[in-house]
PDB file of C-alpha atoms in Angstrom:
ATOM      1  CA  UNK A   1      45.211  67.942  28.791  1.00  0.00           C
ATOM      2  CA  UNK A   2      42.698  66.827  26.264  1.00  0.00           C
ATOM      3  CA  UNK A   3      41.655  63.523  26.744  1.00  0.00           C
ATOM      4  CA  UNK A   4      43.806  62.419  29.385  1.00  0.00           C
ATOM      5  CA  UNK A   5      41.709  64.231  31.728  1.00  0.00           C
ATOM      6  CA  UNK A   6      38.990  62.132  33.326  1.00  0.00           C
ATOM      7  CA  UNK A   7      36.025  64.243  35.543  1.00  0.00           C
ATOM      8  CA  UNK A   8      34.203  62.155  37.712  1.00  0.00           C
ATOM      9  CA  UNK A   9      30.732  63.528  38.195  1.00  0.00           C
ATOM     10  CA  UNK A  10      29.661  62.454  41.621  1.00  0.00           C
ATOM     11  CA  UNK A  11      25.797  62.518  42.483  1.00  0.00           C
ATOM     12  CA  UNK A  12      25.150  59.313  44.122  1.00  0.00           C
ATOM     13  CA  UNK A  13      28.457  58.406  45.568  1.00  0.00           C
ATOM     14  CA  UNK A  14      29.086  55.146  43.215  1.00  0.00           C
ATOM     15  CA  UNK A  15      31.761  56.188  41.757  1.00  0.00           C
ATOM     16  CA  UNK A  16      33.781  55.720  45.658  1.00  0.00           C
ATOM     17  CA  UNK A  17      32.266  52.723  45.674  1.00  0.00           C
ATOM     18  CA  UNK A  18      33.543  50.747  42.877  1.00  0.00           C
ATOM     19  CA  UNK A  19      37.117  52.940  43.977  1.00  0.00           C
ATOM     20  CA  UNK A  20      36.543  54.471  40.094  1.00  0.00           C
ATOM     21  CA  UNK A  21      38.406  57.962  41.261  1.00  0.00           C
ATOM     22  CA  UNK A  22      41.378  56.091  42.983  1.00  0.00           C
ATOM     23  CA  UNK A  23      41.839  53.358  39.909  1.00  0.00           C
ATOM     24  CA  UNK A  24      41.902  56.340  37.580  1.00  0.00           C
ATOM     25  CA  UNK A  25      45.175  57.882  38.656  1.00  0.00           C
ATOM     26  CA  UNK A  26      44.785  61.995  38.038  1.00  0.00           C
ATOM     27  CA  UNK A  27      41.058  62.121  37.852  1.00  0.00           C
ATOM     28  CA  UNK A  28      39.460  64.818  39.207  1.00  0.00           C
ATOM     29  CA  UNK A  29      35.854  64.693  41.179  1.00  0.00           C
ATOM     30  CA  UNK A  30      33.341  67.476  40.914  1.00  0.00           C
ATOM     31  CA  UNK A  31      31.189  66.614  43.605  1.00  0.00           C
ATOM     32  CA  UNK A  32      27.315  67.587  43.435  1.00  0.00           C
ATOM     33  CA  UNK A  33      26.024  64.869  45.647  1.00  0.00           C
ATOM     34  CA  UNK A  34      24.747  68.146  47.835  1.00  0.00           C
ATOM     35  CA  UNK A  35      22.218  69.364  44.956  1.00  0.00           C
ATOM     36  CA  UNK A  36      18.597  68.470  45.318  1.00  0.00           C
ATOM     37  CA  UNK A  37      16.440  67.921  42.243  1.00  0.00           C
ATOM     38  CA  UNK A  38      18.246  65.683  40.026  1.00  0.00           C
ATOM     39  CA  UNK A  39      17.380  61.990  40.580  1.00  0.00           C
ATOM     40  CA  UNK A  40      16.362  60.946  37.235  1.00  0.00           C
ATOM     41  CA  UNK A  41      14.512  64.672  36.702  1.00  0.00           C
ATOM     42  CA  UNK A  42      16.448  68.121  37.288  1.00  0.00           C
ATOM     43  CA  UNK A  43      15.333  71.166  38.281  1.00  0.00           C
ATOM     44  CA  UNK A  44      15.693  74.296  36.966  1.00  0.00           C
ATOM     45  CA  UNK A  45      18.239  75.316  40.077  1.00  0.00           C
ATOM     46  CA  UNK A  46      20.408  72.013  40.187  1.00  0.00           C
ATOM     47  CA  UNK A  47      20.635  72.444  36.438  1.00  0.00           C
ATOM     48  CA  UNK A  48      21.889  75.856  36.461  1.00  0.00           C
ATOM     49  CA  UNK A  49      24.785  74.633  39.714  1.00  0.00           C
ATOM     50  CA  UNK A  50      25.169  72.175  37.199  1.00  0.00           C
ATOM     51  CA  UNK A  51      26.038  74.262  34.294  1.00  0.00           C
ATOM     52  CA  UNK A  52      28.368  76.450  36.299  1.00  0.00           C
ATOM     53  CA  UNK A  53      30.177  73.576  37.896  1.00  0.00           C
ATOM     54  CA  UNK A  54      31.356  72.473  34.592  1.00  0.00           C
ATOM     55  CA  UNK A  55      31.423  75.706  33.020  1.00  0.00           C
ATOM     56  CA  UNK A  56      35.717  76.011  33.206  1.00  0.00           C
ATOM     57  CA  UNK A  57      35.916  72.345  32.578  1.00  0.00           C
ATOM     58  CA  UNK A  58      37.330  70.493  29.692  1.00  0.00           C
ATOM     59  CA  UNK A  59      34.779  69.424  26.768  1.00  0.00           C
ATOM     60  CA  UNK A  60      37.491  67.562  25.230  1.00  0.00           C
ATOM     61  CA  UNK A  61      37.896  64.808  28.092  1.00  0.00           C
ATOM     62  CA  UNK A  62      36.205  61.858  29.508  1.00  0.00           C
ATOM     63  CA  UNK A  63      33.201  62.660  31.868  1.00  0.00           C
ATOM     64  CA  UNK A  64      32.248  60.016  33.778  1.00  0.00           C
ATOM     65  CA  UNK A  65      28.067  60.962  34.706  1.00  0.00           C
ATOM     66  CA  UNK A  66      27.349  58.268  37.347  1.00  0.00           C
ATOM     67  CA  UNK A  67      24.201  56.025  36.754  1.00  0.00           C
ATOM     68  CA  UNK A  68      21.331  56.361  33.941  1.00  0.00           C
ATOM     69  CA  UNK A  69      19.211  57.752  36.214  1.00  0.00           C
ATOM     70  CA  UNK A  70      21.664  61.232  35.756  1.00  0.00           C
ATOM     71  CA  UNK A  71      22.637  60.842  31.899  1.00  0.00           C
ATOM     72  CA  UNK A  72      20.313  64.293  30.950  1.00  0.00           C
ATOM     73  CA  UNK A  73      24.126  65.800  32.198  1.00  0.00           C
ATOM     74  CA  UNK A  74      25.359  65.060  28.346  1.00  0.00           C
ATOM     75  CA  UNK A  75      22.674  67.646  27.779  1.00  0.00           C
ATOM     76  CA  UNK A  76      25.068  69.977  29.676  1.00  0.00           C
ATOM     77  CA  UNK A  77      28.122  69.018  27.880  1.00  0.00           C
ATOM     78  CA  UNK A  78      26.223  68.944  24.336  1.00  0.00           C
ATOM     79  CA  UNK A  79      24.800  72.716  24.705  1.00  0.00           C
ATOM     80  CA  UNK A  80      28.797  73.684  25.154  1.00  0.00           C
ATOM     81  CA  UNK A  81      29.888  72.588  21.643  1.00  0.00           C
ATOM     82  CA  UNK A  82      30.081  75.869  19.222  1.00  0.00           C
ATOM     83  CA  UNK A  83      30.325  73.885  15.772  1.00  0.00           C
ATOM     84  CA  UNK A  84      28.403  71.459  13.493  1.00  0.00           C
ATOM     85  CA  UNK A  85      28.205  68.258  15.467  1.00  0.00           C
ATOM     86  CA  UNK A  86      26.933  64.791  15.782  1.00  0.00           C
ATOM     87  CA  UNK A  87      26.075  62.572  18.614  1.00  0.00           C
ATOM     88  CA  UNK A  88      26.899  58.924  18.597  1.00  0.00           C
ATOM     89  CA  UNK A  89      24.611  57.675  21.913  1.00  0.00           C
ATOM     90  CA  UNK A  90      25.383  54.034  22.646  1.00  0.00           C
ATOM     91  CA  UNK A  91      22.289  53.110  24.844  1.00  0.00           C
ATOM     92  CA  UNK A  92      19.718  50.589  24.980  1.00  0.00           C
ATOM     93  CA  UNK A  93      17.105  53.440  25.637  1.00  0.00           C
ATOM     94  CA  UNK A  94      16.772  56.087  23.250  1.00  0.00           C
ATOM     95  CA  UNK A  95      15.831  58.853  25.406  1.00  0.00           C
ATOM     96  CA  UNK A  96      13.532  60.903  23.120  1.00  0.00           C
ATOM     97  CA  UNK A  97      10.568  61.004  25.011  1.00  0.00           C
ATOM     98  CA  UNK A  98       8.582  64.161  25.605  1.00  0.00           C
ATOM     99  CA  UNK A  99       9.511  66.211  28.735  1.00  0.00           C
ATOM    100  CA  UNK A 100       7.311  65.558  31.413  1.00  0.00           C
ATOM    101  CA  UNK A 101       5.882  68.391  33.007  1.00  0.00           C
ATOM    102  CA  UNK A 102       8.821  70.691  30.946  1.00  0.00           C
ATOM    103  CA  UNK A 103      11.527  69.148  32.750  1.00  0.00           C
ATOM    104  CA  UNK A 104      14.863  68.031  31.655  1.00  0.00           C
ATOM    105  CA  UNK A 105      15.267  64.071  32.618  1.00  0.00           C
ATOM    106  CA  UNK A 106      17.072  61.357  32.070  1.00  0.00           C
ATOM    107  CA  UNK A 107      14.407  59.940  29.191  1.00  0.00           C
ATOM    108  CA  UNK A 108      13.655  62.844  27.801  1.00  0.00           C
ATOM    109  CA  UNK A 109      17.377  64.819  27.315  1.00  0.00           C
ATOM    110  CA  UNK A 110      18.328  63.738  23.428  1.00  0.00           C
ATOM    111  CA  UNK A 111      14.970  64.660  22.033  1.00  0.00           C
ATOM    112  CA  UNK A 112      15.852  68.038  24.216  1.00  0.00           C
ATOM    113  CA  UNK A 113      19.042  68.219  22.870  1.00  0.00           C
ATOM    114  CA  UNK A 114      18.485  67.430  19.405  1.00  0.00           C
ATOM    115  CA  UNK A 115      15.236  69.781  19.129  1.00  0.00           C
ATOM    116  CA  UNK A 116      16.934  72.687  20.776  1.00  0.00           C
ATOM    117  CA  UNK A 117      20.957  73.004  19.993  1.00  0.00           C
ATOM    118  CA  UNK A 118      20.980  74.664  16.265  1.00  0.00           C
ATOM    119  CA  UNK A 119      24.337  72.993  16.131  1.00  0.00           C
ATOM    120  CA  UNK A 120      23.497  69.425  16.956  1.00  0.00           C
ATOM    121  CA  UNK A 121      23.175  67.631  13.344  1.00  0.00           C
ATOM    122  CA  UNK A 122      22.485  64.493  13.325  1.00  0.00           C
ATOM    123  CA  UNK A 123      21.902  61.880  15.935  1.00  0.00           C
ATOM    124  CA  UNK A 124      23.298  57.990  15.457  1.00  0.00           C
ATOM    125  CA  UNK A 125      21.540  55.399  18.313  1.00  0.00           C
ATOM    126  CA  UNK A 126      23.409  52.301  18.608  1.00  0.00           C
ATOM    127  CA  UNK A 127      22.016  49.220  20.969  1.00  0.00           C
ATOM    128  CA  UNK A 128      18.147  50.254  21.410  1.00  0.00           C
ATOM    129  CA  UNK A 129      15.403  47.867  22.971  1.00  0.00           C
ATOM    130  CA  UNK A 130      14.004  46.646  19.133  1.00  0.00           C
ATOM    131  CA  UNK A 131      10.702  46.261  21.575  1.00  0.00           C
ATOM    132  CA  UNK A 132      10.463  50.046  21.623  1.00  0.00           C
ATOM    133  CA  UNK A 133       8.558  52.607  19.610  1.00  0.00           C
ATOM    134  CA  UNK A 134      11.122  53.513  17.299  1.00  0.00           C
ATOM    135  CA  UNK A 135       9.350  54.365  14.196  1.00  0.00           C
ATOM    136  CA  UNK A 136       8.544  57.860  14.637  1.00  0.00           C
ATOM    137  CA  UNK A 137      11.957  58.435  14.915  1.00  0.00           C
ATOM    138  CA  UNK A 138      13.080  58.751  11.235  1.00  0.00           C
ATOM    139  CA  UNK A 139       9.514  60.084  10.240  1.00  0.00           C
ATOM    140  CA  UNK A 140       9.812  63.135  13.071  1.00  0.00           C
ATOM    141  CA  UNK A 141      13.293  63.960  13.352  1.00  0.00           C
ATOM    142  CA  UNK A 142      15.758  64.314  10.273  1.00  0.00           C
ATOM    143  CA  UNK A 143      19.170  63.502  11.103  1.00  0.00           C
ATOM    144  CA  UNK A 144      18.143  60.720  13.602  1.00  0.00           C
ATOM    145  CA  UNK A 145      18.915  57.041  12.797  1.00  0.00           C
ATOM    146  CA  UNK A 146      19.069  54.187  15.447  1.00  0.00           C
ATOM    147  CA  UNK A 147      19.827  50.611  15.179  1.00  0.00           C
ATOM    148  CA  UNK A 148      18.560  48.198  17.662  1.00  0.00           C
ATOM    149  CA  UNK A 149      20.536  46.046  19.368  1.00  0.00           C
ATOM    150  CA  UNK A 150      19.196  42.855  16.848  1.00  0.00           C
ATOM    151  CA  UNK A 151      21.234  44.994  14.422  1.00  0.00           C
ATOM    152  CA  UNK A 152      24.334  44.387  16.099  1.00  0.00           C
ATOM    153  CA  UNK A 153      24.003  40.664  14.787  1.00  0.00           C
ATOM    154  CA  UNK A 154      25.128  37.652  16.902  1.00  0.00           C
ATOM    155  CA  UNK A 155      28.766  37.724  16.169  1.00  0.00           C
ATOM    156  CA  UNK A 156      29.635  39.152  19.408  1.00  0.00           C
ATOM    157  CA  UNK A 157      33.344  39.509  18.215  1.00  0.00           C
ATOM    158  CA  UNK A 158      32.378  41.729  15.302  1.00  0.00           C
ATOM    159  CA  UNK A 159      30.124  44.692  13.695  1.00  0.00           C
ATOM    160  CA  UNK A 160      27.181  44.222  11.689  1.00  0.00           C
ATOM    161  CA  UNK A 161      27.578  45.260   8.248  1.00  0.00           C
ATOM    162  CA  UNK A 162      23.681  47.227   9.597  1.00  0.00           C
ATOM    163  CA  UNK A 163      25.730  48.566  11.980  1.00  0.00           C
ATOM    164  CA  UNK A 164      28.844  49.954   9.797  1.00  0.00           C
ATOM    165  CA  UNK A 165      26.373  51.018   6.711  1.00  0.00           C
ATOM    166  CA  UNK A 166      24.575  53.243   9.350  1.00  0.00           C
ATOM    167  CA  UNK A 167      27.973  54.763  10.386  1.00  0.00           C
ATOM    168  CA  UNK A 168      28.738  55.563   6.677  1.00  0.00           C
ATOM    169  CA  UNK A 169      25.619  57.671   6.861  1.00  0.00           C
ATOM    170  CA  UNK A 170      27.871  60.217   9.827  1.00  0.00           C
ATOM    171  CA  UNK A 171      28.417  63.790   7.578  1.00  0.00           C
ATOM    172  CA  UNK A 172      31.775  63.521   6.313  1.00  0.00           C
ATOM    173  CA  UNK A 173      34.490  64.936   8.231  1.00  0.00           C
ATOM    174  CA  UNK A 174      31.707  65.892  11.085  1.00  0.00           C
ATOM    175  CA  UNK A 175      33.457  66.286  14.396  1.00  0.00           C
ATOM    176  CA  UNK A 176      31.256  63.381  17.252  1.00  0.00           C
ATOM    177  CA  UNK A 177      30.728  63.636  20.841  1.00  0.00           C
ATOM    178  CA  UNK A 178      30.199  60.059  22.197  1.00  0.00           C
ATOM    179  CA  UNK A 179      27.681  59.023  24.835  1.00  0.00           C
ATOM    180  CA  UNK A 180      27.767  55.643  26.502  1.00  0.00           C
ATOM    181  CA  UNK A 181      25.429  53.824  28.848  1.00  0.00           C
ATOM    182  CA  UNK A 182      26.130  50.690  30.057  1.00  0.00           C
ATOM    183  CA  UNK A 183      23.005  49.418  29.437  1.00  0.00           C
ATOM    184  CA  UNK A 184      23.936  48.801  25.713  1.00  0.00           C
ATOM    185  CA  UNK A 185      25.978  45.743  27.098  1.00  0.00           C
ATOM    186  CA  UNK A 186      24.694  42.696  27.934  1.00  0.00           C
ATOM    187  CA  UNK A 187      24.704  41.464  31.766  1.00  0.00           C
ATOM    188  CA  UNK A 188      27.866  39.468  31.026  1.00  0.00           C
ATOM    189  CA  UNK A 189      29.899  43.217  31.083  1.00  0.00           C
ATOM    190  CA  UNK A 190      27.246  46.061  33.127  1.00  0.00           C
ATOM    191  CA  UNK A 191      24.916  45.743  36.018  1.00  0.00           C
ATOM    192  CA  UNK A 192      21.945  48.117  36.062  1.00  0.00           C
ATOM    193  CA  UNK A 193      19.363  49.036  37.158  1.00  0.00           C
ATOM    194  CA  UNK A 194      17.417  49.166  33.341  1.00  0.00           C
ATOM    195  CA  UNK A 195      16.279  46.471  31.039  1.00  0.00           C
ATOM    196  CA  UNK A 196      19.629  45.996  29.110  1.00  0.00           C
ATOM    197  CA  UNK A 197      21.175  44.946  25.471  1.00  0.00           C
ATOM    198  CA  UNK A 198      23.457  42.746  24.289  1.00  0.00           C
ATOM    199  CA  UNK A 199      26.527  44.820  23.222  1.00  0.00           C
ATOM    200  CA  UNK A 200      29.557  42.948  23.858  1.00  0.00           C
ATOM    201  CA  UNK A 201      33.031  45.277  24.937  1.00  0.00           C
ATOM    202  CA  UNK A 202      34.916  44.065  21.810  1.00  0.00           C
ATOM    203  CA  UNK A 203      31.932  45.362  19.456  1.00  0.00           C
ATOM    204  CA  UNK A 204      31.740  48.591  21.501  1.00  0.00           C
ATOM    205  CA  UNK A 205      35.417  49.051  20.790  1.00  0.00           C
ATOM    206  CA  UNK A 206      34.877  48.636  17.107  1.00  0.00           C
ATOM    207  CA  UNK A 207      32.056  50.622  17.137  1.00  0.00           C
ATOM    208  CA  UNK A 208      34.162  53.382  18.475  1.00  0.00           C
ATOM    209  CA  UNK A 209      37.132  52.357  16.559  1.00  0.00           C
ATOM    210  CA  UNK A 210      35.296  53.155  13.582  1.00  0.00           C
ATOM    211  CA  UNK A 211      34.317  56.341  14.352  1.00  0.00           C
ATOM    212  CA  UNK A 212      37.135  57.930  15.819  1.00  0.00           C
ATOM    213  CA  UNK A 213      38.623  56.445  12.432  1.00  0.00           C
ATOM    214  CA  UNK A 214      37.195  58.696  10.097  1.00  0.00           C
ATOM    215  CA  UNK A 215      35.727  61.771  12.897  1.00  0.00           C
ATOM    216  CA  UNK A 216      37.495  64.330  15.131  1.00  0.00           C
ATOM    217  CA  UNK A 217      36.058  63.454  18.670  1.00  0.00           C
ATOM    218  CA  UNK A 218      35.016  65.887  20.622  1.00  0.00           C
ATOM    219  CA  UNK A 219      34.111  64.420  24.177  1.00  0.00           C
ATOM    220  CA  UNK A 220      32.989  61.871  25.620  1.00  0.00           C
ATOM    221  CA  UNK A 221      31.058  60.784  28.694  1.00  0.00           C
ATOM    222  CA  UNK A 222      29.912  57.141  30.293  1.00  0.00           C
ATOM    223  CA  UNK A 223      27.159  56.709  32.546  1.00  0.00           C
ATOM    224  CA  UNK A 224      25.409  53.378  33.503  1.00  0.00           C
ATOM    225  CA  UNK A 225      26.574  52.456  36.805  1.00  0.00           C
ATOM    226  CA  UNK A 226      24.470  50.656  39.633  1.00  0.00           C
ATOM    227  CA  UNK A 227      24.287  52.095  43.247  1.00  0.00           C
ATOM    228  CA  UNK A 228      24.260  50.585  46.081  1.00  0.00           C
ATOM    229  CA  UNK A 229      20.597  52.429  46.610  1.00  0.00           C
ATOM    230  CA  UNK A 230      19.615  50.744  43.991  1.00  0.00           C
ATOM    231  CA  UNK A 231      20.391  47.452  45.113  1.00  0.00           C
ATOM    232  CA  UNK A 232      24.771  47.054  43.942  1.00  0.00           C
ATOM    233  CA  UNK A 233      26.465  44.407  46.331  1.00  0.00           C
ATOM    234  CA  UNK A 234      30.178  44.001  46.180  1.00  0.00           C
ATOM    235  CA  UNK A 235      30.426  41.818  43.055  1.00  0.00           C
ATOM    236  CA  UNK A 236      28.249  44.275  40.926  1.00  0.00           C
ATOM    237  CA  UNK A 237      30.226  47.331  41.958  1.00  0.00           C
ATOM    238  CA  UNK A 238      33.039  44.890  41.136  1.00  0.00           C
ATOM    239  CA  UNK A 239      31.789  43.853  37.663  1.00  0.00           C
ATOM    240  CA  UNK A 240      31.068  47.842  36.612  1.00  0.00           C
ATOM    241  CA  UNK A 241      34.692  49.045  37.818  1.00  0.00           C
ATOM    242  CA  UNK A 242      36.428  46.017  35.688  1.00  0.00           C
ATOM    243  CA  UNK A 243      33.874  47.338  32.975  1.00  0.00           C
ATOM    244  CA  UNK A 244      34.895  51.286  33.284  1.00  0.00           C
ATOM    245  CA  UNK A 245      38.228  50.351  33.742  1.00  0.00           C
ATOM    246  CA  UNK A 246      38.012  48.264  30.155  1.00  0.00           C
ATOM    247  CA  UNK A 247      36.032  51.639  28.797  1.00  0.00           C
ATOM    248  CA  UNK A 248      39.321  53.591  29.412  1.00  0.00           C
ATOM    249  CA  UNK A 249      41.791  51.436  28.240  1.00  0.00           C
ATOM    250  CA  UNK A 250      39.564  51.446  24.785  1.00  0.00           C
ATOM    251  CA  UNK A 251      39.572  55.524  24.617  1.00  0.00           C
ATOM    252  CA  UNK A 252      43.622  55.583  25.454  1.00  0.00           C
ATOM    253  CA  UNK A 253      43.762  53.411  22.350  1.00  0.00           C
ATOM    254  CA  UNK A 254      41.686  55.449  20.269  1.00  0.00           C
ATOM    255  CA  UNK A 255      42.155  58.780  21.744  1.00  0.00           C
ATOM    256  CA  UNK A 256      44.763  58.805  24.243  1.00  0.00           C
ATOM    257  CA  UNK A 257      42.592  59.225  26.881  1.00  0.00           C
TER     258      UNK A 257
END
């Protein structure tokens, strides 16, 4: 199937919400809204229920990961990949804080990821908070660069040559898993519930664009969405489906998906 298989990752119950799994005709659910332990943080059981539920699963598809407070799941589908890889995480947080307390989380799963997987190589950030400690970064980690979302420049309709000379730093030939949070794009595209960027969709499309120009992609997942818990009315659900919706149509031009 490759990636014209979407998984829809339900844990909070957005996804029915916005009507996600009926707009994506096909897509299959893999529901572990019973599982205990994984708001933001996950336990050492949920992540194991975790593991097995997407153990027969596709790689190669689009996983859709419900809100930020669950994106420690690319974690999951990172520790799958068996060759030289690199991760292109479009977020506007780069989640490479310590583990608090040993646990996996959703600030702390990169820095997990990237520390732990012998074949994770390098790690590209695109869209961080420039108001964030991002220095130790490059000084701590070897293969990690990140560009803030000032990088992005205020052409909304276009890349920033910051942005494409950091891309020409990617391995050559280096196959890329893709990670997206909505919280890269500015309020005009995503509601959530995190401070957020200013990432327009057509720059996220060249963004990807370029990459799946010159890489093999190897999955991809999308998280970012607002919950009615959290606060969602009708028009926010609204905004995020028109948003996932637009994500999709972007990967079936790239990928097929």
């Amino acid at each position: 199937m490759g990636f014209s298989e979407h998984l829809i990752m339900n844990l909070s119950g957005v996804y029915a919400d916005e009507g996600l799994d009926k707009a994506i005709e096909g897509s299959r659910v893999i529901d572990l809204s019973a599982l205990d332990g994984t708001n933001c943080f996950c336990d050492e059981e949920s992540a194991a229920r975790i593991r097995s539920s997407i153990a027969d699963l596709p790689l190669e598809a689009v996983h859709w990961i419900d809100s930020g407070d669950y994106h420690y799941i690319s974690r999951f589908w990172l520790e799958r990949i068996d060759e030289p890889f690199a991760l292109l995480l479009v977020d506007h947080h780069p989640d490479m804080h310590e583990s608090a307390f040993g646990a996996l989380s959703c600030g702390s799963w990169a820095r997990d990821a990237f520390t732990s997987l012998e074949k994770f190589s390098q790690l590209l950030m695109v869209g961080i908070n420039p108001d964030l400690e991002l220095e130790f970064l490059d000084l701590m980690f070897d293969g990690v660069l990140a560009a803030t979302k000032e990088d992005l420049g205020r052409n909304d309709s276009a890349l920033s040559e910051d942005v494409r000379e950091m891309l020409l730093l990617l391995e050559p030939r280096i196959p890329v898993y893709i990670s997206i949070d909505k919280d890269a794009l500015s309020t005009s595209y995503a509601a959530t519930d995190w401070d957020q960027g200013n990432m327009s969709l057509r720059q996220l499309e060249l963004l990807l664009g370029e990459v799946a120009s010159k890489h093999r992609i190897i999955g991809v997942d999308i998280c970012g969405e607002l919950t009615r818990e959290k606060g969602a009315e009708a028009a926010e659900l609204e905004l995020n489906l028109k948003t996932n919706l637009a994500i999709k149509a972007i990967l079936e031009s790239l990928l097929g998906a």
